XYZ file of C-alpha atoms in Angstrom:
417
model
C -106.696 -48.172 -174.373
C -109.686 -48.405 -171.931
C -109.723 -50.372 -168.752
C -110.012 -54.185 -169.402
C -113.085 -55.951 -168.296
C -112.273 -57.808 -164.886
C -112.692 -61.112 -166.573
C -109.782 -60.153 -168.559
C -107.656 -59.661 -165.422
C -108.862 -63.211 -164.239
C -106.852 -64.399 -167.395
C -103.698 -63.598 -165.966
C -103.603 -66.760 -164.299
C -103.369 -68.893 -167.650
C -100.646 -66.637 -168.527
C -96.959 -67.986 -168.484
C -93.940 -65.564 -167.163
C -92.942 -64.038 -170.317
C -96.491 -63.142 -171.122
C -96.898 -61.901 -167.982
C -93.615 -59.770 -168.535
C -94.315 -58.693 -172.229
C -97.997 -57.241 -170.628
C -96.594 -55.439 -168.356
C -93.691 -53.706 -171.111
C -96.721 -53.475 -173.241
C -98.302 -51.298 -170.747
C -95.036 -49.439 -169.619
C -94.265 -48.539 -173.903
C -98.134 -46.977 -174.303
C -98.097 -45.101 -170.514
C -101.109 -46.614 -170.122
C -101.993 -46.988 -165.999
C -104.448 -49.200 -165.323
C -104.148 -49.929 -161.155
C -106.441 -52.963 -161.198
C -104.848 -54.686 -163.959
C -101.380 -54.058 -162.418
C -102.370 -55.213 -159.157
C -103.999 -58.032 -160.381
C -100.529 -58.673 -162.983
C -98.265 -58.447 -159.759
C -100.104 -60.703 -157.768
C -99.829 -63.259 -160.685
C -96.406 -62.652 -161.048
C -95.918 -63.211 -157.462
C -96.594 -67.305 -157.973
C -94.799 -67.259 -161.057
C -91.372 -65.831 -160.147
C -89.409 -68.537 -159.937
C -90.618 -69.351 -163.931
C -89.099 -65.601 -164.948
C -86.258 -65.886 -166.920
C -83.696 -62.489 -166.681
C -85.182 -60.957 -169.294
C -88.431 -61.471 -167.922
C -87.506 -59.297 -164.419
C -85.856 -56.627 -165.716
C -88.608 -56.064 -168.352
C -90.987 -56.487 -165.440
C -89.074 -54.062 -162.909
C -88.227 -51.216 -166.010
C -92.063 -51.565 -166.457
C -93.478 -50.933 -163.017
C -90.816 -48.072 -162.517
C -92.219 -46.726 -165.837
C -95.321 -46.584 -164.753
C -94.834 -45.766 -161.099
C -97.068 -48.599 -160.322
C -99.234 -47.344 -157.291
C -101.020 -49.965 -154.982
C -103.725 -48.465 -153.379
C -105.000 -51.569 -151.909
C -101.851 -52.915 -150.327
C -101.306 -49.247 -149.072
C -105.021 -49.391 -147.329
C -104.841 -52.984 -146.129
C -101.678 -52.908 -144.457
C -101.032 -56.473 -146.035
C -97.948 -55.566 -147.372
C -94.537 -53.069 -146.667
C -94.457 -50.306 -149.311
C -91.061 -48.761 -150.335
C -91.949 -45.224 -151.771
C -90.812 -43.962 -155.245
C -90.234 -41.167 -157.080
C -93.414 -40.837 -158.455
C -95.438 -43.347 -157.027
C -95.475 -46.707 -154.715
C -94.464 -50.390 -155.661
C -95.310 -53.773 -153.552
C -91.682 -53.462 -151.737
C -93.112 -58.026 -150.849
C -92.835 -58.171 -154.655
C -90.213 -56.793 -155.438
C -87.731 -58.382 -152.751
C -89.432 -61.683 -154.494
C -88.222 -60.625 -157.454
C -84.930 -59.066 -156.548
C -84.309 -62.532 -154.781
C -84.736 -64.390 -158.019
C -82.806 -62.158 -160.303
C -79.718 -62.642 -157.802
C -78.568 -65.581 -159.037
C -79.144 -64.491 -162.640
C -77.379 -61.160 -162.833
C -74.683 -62.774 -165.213
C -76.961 -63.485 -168.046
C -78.334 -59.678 -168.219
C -76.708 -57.895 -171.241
C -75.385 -54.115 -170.347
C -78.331 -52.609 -170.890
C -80.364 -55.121 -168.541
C -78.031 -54.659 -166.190
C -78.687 -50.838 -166.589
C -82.559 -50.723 -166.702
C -82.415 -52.723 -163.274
C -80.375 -50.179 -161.777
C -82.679 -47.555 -163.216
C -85.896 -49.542 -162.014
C -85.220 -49.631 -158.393
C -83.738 -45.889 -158.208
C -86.954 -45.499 -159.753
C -88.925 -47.701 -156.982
C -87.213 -45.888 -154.336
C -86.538 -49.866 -153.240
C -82.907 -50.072 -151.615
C -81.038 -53.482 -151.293
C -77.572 -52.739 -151.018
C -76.586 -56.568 -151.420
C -78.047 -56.711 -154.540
C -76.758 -53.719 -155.914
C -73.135 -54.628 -155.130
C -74.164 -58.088 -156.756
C -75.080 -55.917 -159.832
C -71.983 -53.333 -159.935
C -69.621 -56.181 -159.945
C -71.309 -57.773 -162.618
C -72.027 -54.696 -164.409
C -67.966 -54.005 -164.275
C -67.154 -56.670 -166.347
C -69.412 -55.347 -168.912
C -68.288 -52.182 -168.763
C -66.994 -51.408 -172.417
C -69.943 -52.449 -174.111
C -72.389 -50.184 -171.648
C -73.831 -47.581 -174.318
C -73.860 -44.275 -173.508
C -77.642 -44.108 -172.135
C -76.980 -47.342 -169.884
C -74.160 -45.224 -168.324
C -75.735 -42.300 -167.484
C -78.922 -44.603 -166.092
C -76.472 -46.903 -163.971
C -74.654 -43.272 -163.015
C -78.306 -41.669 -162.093
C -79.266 -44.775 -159.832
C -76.598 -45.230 -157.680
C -76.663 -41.696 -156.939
C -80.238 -42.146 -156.260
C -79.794 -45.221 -153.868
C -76.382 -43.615 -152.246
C -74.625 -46.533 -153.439
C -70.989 -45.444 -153.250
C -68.514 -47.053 -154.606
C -65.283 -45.122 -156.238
C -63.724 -47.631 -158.209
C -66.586 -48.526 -160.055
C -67.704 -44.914 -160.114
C -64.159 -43.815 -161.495
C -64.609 -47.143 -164.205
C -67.692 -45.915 -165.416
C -66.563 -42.140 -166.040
C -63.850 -44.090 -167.999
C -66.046 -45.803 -170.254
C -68.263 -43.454 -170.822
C -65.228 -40.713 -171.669
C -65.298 -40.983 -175.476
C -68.573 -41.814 -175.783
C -69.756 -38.670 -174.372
C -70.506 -37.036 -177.660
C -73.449 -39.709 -177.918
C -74.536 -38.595 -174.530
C -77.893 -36.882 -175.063
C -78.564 -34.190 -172.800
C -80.390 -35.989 -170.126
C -77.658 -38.423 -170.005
C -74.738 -35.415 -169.872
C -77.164 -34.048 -167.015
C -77.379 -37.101 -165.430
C -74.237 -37.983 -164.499
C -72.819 -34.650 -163.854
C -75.817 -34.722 -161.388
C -74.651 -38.555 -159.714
C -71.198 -37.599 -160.042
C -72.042 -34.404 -157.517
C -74.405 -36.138 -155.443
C -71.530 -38.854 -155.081
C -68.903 -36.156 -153.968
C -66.938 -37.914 -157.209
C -64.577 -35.636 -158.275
C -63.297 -35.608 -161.477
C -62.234 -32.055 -163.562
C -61.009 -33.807 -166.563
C -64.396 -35.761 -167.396
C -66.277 -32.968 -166.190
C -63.941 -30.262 -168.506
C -64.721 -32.892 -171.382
C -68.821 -33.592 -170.158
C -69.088 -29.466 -170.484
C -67.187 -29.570 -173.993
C -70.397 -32.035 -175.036
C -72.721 -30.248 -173.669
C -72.395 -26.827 -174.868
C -73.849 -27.350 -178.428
C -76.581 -29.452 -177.192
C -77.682 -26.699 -174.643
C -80.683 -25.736 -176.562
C -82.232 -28.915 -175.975
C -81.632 -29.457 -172.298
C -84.733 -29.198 -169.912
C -85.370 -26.483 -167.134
C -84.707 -30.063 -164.669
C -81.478 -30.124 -166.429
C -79.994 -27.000 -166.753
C -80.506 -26.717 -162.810
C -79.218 -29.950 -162.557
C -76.109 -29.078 -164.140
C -75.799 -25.361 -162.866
C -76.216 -27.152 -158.798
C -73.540 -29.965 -160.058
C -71.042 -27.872 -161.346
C -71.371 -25.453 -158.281
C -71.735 -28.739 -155.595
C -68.316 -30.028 -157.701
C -66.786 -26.162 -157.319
C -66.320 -26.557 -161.265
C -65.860 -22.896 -162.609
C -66.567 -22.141 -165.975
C -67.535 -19.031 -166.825
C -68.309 -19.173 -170.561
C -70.130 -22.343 -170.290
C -72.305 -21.009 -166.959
C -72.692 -17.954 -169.596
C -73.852 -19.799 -171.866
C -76.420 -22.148 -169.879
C -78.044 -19.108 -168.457
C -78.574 -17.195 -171.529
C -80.406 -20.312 -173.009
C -82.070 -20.208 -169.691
C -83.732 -17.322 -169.286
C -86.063 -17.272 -172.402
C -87.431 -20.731 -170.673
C -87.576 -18.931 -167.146
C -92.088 -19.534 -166.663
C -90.921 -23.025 -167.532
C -88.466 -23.403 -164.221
C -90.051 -25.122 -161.397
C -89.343 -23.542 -157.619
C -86.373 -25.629 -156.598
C -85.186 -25.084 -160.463
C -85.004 -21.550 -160.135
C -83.630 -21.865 -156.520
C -80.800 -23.900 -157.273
C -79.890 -22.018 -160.530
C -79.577 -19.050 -158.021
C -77.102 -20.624 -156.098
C -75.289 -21.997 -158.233
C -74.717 -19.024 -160.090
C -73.752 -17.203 -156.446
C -71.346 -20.123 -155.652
C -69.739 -19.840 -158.482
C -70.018 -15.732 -158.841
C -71.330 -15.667 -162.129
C -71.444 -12.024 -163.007
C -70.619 -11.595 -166.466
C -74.207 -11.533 -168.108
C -76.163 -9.021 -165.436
C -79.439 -9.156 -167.651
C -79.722 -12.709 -166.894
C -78.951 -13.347 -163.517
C -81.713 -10.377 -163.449
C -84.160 -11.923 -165.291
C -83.782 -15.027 -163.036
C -84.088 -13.165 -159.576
C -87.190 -11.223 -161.135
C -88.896 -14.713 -162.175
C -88.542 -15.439 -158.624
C -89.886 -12.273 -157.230
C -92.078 -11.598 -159.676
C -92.960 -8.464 -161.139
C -95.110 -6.203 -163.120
C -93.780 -8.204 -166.340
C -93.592 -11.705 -164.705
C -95.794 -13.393 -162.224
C -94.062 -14.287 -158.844
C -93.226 -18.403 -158.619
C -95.284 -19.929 -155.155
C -91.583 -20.404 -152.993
C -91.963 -22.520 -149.997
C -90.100 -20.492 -147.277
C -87.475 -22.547 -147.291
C -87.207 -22.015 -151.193
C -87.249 -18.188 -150.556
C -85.037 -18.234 -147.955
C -82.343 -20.168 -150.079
C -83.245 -18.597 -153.271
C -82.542 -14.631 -151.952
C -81.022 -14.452 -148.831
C -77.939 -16.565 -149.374
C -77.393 -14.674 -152.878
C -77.782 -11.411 -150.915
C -75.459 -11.719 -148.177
C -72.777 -13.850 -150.179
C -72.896 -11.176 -152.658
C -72.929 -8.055 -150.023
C -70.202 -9.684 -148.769
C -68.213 -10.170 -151.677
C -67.931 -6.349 -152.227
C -66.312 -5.575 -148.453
C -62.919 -4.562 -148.345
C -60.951 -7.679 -148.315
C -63.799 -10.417 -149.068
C -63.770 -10.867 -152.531
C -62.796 -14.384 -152.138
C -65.756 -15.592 -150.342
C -66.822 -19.099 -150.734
C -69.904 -20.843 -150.449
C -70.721 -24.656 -149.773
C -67.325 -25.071 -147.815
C -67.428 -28.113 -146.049
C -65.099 -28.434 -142.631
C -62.315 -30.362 -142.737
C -63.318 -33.892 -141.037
C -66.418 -32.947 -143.590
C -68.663 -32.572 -140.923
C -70.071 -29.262 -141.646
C -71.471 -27.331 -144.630
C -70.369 -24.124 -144.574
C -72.750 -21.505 -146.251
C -70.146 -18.807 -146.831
C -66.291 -18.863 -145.799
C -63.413 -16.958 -145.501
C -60.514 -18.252 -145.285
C -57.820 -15.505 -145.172
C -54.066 -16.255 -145.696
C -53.588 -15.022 -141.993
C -55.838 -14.919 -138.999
C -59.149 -16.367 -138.090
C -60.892 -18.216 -140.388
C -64.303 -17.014 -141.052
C -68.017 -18.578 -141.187
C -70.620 -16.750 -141.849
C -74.093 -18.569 -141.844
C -77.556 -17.546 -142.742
C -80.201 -18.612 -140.262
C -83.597 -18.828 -141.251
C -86.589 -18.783 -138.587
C -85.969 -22.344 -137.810
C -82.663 -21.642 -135.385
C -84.174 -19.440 -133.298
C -87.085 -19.918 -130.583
C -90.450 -19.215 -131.996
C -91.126 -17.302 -128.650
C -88.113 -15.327 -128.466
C -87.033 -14.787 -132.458
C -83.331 -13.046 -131.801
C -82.360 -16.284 -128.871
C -80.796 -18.541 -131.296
C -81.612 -22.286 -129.881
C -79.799 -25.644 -128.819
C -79.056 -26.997 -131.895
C -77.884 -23.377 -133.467
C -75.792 -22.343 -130.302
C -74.078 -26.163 -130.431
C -73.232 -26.296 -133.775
C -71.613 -22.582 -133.672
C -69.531 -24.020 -130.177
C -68.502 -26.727 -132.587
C -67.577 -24.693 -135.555
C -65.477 -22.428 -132.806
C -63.700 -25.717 -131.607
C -62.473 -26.357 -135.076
C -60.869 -22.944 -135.636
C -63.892 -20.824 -137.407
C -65.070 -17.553 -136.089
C -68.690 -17.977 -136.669
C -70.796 -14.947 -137.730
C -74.735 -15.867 -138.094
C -76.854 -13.854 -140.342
C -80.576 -13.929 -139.025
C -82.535 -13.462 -142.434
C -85.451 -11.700 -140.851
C -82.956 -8.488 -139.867
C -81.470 -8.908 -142.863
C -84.434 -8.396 -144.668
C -84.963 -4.935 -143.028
C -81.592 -3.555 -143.494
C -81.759 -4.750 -147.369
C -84.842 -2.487 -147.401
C -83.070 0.653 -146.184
C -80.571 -0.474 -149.048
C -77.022 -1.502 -149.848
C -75.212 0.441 -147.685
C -76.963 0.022 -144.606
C -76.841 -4.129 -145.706
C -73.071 -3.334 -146.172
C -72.791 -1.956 -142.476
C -75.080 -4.083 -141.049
C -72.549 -7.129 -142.073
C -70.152 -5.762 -140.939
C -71.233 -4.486 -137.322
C -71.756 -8.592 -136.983
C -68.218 -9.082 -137.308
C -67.698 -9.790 -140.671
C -64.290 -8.532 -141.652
C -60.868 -10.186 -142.082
């Protein structure tokens, strides 16, 4: 489908809202991204709003989301606010417009309306917090005939948008409960993914979400097997034969795992002290590293940083006398605090142990952590922990002169219970 002629695009104007709707799904179903027709579709829109019947916004919004409608012309003329997406930018003007019109219509939208307008503005990156609480009340009265991809869609986008709300959260994990064997594997990835983003906890949907997923493993994507490997760890669901499992499917598809894939499948699998298959967790580190066999993955240093040096440490540090049950991703009490690794023995101090990258110490002194490191170990101190900080350049060196000199170095900090 080639660009259209810009005569054709003057023709918008004799078209009515539903044309102008079933265009732009027409577009969205082929992929096909044509910037001057969808500029010149929006701006027709635009007059026409208050003609669109329900159907006729979601299919609009689901569209431009598919798409990730980008406005290049807005963007350079400064005409109009632009809320950022996930893979693009939308006319934030338009779709407030449009937002403000499908208000007072949210009670006509069938479940799966409901959920492709949830999905749409996730999508957009375009936040309107009345609207969505307009939508989740709606959307809980229509609860038991959501199907199982409208679930895991509305699940996904408020996760996306930060929109908490537990009760509708909890109604929703309800619903979708024994429908979960229709859950593909996006959708099982999904909303184990919102439901840790969320901080929802909930062990027996997640014990039943991991009894789906295991024979569907196969077909999950490298997206979503970190997805679900950072969830389960961010939930502290252990699971040994299931983790197992994931990473043995896993590592076949390792040249297929992005940088923050591969990063958060590392941690995950440290968090949760998956051991049991070495040749894995292996063949993950050495797709990270790279070697003679397998090319080296282009970290950022933050990535790198994560990826190795947190396994490293935690790990070291679960073989001292005494600190096998180290923890990682403990969050303080008044929740306040992220932890990287604790211990938390059944008498004495408690014990945090964090692993500071470049970035807490000054660039001209590299040992002198600065202000913001040195307050937020006074503040750790004030709520009980004994904080132990882990520069990752020195660790690198003593990892070098191998395990036993990382072993003593760890411990000549002060880590010890």
């Amino acid at each position: 489908m080639g660009a259209l002629p810009e005569s054709n695009t003057h023709q918008l104007r004799s078209f009515n809202a539903q044309d102008l709707a079933n265009t732009a799904w027409a577009l969205a179903t082929l992929g096909h991204v044509d910037t001057a027709l969808l500029r010149a579709l929006v701006e027709t829109a635009t007059q026409q709003l208050r003609h669109f019947l329900s159907t006729d916004l979601t299919v609009t919004a689901w569209a431009l989301a598919t798409l990730g409608h980008v406005d290049t012309v807005f963007i350079r003329s400064g005409q109009h606010g632009v809320g950022a997406g996930n893979d693009g930018h939308v006319d934030a003007v338009f779709m407030g417009k449009l937002l403000k019109v499908a208000g007072p219509q949210l009670n006509s939208l069938t479940p799966q309306q409901l959920a492709n307008m949830a999905w749409a503005l996730g999508k957009l990156g375009h936040k309107d917090a009345a609207f969505m609480a307009a939508l989740v009340q709606e959307a809980m009265s229509q609860l038991d005939n959501f199907k199982s991809h409208d679930l895991a869609n509305t699940a996904w986008a408020l996760a996306t948008m930060g929109h908490e709300d537990a009760v509708f959260m909890g109604a929703l994990l309800q619903s979708a409960l024994p429908k979960l064997g229709s859950f593909n594997s996006q959708d099982l990835a999904n909303t184990v993914w919102a439901m840790a983003t969320l901080g929802h906890v909930d062990a027996v949907f997640v014990r039943a979400l991991v009894r789906a997923a295991h024979p569907k493993l196969r077909s999950f994507t490298s997206q979503g097997m970190s997805d679900m490997a950072w969830s389960f760890a961010t939930l502290g669901h252990a699971d040994a034969a299931f983790m197992d499992a994931l990473l043995c499917v896993a590592t076949p598809k390792l040249l297929c795992f992005k940088p923050r894939e591969l990063a958060s499948m590392a941690r995950a699998m440290a968090a949760l002290d998956v051991r049991s298959n070495a040749a894995c967790v292996d063949a993950l580190i050495a797709r990270a590293a790279g070697s003679a066999a397998v090319p080296a993955v282009a970290f950022a240093p933050a990535e790198f940083c994560q990826l190795f040096q947190f396994v490293q440490v935690l790990d070291e540090i679960r073989r001292l006398p005494g600190c096998s049950s180290a923890s990682s991703g403990h969050l303080t009490d008044d929740g306040l605090f992220h932890i990287d690794i604790a211990l938390q023995p059944p008498s004495g101090q408690k014990l945090a142990v964090v692993v500071d990258g470049p970035g807490h110490f000054f660039s001209n002194a590299p040992t002198c952590p600065d202000g913001a490191t040195r307050l937020r170990n006074r503040l750790l101190e004030a709520r009980g922990w004994r904080v132990v900080s882990v520069p990752v350049t020195e660790w690198g060196r003593q990892v070098a002169k191998g395990r036993q000199a990382a072993g003593d170095y760890l411990v000549r900090l002060g880590v010890r219970v």
